[in-house]
GROMACS .gro file of N, CA, C and O in nm:
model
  480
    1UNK      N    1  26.256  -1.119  -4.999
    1UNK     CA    2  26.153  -1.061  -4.916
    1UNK      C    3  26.046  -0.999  -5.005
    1UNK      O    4  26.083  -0.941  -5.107
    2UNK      N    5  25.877  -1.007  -4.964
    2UNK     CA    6  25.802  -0.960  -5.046
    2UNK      C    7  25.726  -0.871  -4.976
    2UNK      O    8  25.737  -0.892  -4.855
    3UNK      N    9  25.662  -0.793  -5.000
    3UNK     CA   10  25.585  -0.697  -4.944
    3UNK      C   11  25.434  -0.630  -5.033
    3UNK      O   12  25.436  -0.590  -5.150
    4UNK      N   13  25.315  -0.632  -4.944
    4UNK     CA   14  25.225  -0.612  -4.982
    4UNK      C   15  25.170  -0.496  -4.865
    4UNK      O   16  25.146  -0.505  -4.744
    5UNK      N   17  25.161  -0.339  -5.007
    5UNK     CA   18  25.151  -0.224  -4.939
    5UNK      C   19  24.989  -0.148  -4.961
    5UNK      O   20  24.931  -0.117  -5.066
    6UNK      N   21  24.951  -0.136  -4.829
    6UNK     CA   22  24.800  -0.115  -4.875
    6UNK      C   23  24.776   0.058  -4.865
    6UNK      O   24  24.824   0.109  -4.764
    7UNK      N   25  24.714   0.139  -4.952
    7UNK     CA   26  24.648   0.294  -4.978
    7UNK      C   27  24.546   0.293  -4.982
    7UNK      O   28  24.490   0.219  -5.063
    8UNK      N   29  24.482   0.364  -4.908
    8UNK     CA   30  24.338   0.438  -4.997
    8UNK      C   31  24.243   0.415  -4.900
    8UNK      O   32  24.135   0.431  -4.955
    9UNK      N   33  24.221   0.374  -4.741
    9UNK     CA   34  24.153   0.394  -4.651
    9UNK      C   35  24.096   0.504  -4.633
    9UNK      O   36  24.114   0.588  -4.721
   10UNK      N   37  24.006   0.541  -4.510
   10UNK     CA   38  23.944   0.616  -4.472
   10UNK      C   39  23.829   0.672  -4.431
   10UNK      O   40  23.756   0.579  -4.464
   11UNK      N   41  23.756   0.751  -4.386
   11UNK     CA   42  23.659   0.771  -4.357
   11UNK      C   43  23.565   0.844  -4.429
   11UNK      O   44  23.584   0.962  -4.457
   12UNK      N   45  23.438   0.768  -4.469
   12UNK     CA   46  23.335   0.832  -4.583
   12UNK      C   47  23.222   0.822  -4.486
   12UNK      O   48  23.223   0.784  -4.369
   13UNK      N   49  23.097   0.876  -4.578
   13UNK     CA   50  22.972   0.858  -4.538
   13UNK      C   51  22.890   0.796  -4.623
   13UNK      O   52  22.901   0.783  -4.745
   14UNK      N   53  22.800   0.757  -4.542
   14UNK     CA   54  22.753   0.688  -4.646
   14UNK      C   55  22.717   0.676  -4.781
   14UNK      O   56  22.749   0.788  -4.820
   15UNK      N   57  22.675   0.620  -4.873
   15UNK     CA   58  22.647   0.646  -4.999
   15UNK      C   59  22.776   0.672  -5.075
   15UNK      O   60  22.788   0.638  -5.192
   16UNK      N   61  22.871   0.732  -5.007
   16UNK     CA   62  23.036   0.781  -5.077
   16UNK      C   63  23.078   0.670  -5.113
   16UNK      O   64  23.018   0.563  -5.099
   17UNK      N   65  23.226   0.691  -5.182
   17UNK     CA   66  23.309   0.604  -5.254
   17UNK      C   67  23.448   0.619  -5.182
   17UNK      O   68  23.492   0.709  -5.111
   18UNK      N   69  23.500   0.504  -5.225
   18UNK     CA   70  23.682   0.551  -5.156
   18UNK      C   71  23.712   0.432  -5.274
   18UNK      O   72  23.623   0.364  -5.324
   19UNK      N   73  23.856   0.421  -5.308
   19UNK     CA   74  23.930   0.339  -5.424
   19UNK      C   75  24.051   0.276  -5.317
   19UNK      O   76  24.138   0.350  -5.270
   20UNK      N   77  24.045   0.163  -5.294
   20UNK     CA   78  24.172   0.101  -5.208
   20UNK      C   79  24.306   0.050  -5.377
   20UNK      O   80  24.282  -0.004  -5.484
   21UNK      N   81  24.435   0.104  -5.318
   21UNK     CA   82  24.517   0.014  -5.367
   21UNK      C   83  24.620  -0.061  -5.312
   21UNK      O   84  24.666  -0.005  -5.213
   22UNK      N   85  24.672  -0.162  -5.338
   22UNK     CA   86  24.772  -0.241  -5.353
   22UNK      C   87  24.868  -0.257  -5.382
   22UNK      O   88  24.851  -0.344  -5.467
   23UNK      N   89  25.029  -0.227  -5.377
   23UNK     CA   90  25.103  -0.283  -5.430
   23UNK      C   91  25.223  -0.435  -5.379
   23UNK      O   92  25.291  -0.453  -5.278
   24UNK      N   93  25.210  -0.493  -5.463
   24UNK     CA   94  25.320  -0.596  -5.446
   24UNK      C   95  25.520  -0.553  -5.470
   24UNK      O   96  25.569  -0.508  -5.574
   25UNK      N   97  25.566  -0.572  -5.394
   25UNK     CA   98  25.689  -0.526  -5.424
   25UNK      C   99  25.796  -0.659  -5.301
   25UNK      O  100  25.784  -0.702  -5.186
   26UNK      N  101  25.890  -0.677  -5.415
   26UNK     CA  102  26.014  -0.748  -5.340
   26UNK      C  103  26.083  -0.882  -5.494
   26UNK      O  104  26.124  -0.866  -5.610
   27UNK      N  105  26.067  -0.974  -5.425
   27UNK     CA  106  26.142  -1.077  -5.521
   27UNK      C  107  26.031  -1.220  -5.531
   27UNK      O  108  25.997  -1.293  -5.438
   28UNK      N  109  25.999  -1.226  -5.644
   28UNK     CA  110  25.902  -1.273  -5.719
   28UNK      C  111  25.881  -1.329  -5.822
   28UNK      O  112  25.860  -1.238  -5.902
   29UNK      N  113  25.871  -1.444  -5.884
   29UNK     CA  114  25.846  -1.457  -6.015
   29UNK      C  115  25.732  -1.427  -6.099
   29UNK      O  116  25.738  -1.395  -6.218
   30UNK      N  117  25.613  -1.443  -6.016
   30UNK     CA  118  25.512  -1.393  -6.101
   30UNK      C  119  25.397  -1.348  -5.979
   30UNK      O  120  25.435  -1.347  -5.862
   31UNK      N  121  25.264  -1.312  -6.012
   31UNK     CA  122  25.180  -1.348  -5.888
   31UNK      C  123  25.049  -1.386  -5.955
   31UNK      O  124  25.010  -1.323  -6.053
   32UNK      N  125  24.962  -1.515  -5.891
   32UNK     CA  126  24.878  -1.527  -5.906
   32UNK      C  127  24.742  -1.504  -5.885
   32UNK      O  128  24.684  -1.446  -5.976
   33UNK      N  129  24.670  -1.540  -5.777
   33UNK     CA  130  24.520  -1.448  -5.791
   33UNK      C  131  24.535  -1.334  -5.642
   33UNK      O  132  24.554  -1.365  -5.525
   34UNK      N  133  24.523  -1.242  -5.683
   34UNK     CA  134  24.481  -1.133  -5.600
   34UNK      C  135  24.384  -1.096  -5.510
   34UNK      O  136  24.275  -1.129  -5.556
   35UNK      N  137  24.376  -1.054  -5.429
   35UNK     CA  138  24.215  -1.037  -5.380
   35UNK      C  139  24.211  -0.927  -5.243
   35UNK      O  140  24.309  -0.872  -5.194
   36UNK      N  141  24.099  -0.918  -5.209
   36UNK     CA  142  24.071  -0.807  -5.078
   36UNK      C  143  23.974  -0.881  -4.969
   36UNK      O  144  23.858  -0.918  -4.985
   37UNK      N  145  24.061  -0.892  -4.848
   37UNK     CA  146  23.933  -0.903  -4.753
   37UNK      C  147  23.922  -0.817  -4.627
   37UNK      O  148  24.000  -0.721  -4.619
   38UNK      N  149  23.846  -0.835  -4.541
   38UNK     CA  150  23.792  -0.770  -4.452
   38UNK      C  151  23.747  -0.821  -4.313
   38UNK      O  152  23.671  -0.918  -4.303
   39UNK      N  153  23.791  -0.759  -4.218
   39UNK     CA  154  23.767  -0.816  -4.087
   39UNK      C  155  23.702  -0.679  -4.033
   39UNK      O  156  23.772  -0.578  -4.027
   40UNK      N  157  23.583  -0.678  -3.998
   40UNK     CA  158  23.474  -0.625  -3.870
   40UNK      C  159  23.488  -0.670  -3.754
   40UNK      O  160  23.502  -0.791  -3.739
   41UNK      N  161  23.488  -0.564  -3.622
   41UNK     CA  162  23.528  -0.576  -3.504
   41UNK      C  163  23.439  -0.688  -3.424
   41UNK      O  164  23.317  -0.699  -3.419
   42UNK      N  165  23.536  -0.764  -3.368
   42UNK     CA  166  23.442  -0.936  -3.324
   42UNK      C  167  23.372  -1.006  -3.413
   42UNK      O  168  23.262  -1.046  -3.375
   43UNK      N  169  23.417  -1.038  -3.555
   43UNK     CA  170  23.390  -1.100  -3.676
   43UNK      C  171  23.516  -1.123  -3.728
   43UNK      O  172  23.621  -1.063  -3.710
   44UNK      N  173  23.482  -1.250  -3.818
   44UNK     CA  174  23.590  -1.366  -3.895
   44UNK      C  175  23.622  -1.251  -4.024
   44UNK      O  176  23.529  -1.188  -4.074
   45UNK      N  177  23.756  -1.235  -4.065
   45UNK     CA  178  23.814  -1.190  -4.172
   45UNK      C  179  23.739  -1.281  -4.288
   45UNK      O  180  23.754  -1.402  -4.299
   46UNK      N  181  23.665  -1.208  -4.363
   46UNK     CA  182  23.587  -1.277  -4.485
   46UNK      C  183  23.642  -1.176  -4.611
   46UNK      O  184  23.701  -1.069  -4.609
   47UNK      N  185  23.585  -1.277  -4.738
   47UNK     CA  186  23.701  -1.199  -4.876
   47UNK      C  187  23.595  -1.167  -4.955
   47UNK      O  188  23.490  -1.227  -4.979
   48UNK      N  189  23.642  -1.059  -4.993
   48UNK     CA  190  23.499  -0.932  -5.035
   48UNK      C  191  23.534  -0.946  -5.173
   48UNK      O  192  23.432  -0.944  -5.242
   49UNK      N  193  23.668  -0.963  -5.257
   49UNK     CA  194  23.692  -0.988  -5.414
   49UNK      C  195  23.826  -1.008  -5.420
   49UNK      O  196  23.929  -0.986  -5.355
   50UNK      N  197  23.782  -1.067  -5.536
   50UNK     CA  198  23.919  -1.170  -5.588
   50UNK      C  199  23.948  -1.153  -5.721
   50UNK      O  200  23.849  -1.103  -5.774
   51UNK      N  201  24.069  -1.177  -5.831
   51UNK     CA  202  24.076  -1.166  -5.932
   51UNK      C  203  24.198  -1.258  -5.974
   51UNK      O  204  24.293  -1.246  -5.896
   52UNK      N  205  24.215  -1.329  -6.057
   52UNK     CA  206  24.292  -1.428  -6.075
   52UNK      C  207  24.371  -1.393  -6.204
   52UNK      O  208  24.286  -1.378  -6.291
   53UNK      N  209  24.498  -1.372  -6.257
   53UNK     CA  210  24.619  -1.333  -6.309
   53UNK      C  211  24.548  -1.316  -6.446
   53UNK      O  212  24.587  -1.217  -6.507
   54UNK      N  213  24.467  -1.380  -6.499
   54UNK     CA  214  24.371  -1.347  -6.633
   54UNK      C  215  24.253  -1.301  -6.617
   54UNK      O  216  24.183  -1.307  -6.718
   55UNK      N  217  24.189  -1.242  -6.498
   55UNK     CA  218  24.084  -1.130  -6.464
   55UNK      C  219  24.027  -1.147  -6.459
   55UNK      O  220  23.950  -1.070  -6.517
   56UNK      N  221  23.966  -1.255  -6.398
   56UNK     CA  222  23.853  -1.360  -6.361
   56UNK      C  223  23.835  -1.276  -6.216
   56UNK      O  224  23.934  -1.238  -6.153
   57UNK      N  225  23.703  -1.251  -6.172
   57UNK     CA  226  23.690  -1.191  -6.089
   57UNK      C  227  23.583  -1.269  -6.009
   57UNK      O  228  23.548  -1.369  -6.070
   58UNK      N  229  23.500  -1.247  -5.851
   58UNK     CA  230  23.489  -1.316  -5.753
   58UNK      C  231  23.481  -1.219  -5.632
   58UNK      O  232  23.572  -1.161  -5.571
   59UNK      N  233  23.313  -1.217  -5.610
   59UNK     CA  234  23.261  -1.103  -5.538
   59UNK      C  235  23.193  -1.234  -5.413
   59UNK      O  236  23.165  -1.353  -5.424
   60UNK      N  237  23.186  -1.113  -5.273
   60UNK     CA  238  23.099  -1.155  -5.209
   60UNK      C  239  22.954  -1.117  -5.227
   60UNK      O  240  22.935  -1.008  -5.280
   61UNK      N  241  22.892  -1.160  -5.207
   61UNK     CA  242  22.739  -1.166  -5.229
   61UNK      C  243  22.719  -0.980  -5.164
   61UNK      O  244  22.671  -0.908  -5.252
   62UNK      N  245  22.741  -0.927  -5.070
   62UNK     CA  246  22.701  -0.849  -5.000
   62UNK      C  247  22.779  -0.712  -5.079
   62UNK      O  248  22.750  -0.597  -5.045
   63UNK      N  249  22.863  -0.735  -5.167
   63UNK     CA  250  22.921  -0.576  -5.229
   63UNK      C  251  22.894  -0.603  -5.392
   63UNK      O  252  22.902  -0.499  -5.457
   64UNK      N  253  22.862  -0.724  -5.469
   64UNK     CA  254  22.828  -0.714  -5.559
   64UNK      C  255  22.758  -0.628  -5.643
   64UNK      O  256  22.649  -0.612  -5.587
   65UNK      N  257  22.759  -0.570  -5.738
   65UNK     CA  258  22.736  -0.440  -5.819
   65UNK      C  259  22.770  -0.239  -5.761
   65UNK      O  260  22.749  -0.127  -5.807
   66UNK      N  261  22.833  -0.303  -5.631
   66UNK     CA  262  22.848  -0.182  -5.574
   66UNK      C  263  23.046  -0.187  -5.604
   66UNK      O  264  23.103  -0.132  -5.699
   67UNK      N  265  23.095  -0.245  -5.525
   67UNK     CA  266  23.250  -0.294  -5.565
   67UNK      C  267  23.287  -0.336  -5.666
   67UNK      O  268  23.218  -0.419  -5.725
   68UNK      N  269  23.420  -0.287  -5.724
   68UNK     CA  270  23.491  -0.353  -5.843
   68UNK      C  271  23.634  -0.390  -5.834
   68UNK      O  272  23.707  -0.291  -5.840
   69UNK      N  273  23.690  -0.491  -5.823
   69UNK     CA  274  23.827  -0.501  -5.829
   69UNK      C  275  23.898  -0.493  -5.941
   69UNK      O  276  23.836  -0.538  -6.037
   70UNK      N  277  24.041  -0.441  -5.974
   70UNK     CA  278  24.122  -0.495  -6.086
   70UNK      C  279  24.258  -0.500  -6.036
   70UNK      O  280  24.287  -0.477  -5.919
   71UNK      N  281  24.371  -0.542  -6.163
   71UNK     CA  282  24.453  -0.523  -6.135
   71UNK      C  283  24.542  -0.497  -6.277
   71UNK      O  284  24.509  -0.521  -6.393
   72UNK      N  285  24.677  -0.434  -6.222
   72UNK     CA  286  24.753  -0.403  -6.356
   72UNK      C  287  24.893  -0.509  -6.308
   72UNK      O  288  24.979  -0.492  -6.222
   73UNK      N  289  24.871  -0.617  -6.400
   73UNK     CA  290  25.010  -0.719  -6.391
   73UNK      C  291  25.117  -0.656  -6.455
   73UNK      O  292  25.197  -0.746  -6.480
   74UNK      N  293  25.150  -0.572  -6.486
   74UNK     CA  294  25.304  -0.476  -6.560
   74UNK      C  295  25.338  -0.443  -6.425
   74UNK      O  296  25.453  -0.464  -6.385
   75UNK      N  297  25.219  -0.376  -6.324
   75UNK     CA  298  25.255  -0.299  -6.167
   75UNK      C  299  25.257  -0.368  -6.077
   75UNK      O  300  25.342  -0.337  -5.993
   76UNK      N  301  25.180  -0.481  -6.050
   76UNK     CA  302  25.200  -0.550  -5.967
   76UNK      C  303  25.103  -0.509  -5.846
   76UNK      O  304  25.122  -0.530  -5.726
   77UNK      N  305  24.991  -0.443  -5.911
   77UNK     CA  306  24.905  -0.342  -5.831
   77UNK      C  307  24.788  -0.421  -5.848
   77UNK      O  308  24.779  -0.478  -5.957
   78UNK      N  309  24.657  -0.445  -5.730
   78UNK     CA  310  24.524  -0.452  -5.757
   78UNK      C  311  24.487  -0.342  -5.629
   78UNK      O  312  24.544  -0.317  -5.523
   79UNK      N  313  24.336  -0.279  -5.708
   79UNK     CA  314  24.239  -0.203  -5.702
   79UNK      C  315  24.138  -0.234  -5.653
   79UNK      O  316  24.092  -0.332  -5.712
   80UNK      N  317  24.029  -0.177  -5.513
   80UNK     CA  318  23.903  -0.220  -5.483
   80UNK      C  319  23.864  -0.079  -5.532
   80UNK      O  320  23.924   0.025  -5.503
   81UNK      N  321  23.756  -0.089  -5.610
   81UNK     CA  322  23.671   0.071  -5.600
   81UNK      C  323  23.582   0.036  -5.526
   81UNK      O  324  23.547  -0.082  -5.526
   82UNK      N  325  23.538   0.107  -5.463
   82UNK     CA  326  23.472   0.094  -5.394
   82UNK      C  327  23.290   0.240  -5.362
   82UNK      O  328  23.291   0.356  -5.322
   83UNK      N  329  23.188   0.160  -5.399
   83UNK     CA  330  23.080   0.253  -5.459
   83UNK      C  331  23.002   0.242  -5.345
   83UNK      O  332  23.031   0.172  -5.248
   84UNK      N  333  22.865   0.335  -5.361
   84UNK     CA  334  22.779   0.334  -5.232
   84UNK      C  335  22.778   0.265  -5.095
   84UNK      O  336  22.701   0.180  -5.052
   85UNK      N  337  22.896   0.331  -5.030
   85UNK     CA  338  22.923   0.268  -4.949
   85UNK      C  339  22.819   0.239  -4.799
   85UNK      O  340  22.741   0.334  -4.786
   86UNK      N  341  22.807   0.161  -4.718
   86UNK     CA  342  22.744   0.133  -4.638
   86UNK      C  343  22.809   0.078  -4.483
   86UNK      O  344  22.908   0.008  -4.463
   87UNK      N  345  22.738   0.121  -4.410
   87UNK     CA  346  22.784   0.147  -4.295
   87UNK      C  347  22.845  -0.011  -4.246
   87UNK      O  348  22.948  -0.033  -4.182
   88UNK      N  349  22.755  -0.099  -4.293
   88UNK     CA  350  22.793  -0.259  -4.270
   88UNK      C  351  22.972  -0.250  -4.339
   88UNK      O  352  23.063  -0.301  -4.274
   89UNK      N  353  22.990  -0.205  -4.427
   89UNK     CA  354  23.152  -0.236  -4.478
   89UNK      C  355  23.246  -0.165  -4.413
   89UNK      O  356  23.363  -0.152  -4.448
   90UNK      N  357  23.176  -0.102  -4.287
   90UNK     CA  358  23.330  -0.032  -4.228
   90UNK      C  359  23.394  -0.198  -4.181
   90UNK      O  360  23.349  -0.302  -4.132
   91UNK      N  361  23.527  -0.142  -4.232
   91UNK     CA  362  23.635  -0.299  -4.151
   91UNK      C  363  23.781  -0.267  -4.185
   91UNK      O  364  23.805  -0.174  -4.263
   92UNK      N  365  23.868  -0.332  -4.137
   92UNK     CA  366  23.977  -0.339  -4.149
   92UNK      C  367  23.977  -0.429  -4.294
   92UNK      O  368  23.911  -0.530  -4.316
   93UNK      N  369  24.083  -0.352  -4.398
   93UNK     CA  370  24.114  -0.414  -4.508
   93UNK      C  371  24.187  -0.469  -4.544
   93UNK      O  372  24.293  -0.406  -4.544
   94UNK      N  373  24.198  -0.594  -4.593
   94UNK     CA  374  24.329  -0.670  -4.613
   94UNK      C  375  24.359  -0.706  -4.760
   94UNK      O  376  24.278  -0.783  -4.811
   95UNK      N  377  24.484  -0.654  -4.852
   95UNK     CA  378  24.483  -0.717  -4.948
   95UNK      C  379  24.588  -0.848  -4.937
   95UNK      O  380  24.659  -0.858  -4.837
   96UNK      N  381  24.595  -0.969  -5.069
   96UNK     CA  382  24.613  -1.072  -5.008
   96UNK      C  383  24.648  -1.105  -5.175
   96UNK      O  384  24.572  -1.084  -5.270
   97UNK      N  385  24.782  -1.162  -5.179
   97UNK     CA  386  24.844  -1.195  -5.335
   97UNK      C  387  24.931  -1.364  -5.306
   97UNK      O  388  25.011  -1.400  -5.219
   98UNK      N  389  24.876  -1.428  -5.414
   98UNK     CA  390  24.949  -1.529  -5.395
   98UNK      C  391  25.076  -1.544  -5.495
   98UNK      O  392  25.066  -1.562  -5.616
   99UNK      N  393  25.203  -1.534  -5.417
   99UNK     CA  394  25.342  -1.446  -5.473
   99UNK      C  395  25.417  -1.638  -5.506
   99UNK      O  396  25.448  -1.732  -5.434
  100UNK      N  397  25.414  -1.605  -5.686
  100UNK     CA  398  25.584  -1.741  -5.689
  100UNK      C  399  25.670  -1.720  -5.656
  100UNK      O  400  25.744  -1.661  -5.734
  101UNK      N  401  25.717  -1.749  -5.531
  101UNK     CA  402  25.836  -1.737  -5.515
  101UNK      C  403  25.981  -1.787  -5.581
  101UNK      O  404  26.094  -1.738  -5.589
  102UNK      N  405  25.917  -1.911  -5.624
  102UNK     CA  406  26.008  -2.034  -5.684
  102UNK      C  407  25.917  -2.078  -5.786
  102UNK      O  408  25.802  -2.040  -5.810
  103UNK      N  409  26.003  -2.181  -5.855
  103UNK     CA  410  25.936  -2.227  -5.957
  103UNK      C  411  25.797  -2.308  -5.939
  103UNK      O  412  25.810  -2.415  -5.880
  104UNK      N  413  25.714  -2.285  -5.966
  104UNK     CA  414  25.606  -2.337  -5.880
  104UNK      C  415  25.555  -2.323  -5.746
  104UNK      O  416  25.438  -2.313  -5.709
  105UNK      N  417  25.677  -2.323  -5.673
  105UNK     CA  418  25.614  -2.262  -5.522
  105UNK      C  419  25.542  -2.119  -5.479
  105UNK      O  420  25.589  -2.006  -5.496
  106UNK      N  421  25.464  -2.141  -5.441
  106UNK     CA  422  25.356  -2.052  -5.422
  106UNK      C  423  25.326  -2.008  -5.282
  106UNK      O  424  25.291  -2.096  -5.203
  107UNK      N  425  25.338  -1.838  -5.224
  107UNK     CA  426  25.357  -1.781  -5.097
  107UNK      C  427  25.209  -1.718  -5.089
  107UNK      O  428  25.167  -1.645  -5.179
  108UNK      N  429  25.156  -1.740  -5.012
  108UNK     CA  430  25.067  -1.633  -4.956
  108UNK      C  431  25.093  -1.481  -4.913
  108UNK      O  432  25.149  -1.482  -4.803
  109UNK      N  433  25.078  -1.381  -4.950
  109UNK     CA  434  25.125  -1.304  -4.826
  109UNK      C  435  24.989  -1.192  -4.801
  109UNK      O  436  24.893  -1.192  -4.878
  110UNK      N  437  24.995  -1.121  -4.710
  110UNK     CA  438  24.909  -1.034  -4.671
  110UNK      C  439  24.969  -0.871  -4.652
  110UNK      O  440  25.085  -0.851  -4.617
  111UNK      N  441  24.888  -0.774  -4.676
  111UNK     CA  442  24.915  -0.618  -4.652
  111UNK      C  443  24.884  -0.639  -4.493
  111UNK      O  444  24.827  -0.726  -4.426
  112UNK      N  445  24.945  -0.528  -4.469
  112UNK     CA  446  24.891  -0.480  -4.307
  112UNK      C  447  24.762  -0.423  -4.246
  112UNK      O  448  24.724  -0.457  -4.134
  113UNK      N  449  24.703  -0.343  -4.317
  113UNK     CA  450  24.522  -0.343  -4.295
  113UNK      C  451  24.524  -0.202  -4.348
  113UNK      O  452  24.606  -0.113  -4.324
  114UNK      N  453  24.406  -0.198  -4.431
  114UNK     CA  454  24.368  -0.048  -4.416
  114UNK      C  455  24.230  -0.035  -4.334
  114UNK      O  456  24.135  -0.113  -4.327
  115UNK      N  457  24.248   0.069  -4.286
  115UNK     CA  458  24.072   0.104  -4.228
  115UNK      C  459  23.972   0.198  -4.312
  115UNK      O  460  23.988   0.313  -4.352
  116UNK      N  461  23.902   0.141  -4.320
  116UNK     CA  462  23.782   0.200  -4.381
  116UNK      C  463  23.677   0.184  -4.300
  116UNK      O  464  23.651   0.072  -4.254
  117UNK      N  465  23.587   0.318  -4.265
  117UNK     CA  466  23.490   0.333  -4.176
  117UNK      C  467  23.401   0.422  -4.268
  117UNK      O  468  23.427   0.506  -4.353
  118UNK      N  469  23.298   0.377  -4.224
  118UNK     CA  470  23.160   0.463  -4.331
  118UNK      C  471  23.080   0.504  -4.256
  118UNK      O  472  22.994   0.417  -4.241
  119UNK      N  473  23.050   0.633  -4.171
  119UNK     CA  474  22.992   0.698  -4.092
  119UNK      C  475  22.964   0.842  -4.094
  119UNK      O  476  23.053   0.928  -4.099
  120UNK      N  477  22.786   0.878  -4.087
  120UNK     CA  478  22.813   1.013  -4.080
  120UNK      C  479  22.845   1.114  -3.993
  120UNK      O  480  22.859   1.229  -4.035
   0.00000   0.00000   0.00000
């Protein structure tokens, strides 16, 4: 069983910052690219950043130079920082790890959501 545990929601105002984390935890051989997305109320879950097991990273157009992702592969942890925030990025947050389960076989899995709302 694998599990992907999401922290660091909440409510800012604008211009503020909040730091989302991640952890991966269960039975695993390795994990490959990481990432964060986001679903807005009556809108398609779209993926705000990505980072791939050697730190190749992968922004949406709309948080670029404001957002930063990472991650620490010893923890099994990735990171959204998250900078001048704007009222457009309140959404439900999803982080999203693609877990080996097996030798080669490869699991998707998803966190449960965090909320982040940016309002004054």
């Amino acid at each position: 069983q694998v599990q992907l545990v999401e922290s660091g929601g909440g409510l800012v105002q604008p211009g503020g910052s909040l730091r989302l984390a991640c952890a991966a935890s269960g039975s695993f051989l390795s994990i490959g690219a990481m990432g964060w997305y986001r679903q807005a109320p009556g809108k398609e879950r779209e993926l705000v950043a990505a980072i791939t097991s050697g730190g190749s990273t992968n922004y949406a157009d709309s948080v670029k130079g404001r957002f930063t992702i990472s991650r620490d592969n010893a923890k099994n942890t990735v990171n959204l920082q998250m900078n001048s925030l704007k009222p457009e990025d309140t959404a439900v947050y999803y982080c999203n790890a693609d877990l080996e389960v097996g030798r080669g076989s490869f699991y998707q899995d998803w966190g449960q959501g965090t909320q982040v709302t940016v309002s004054s």
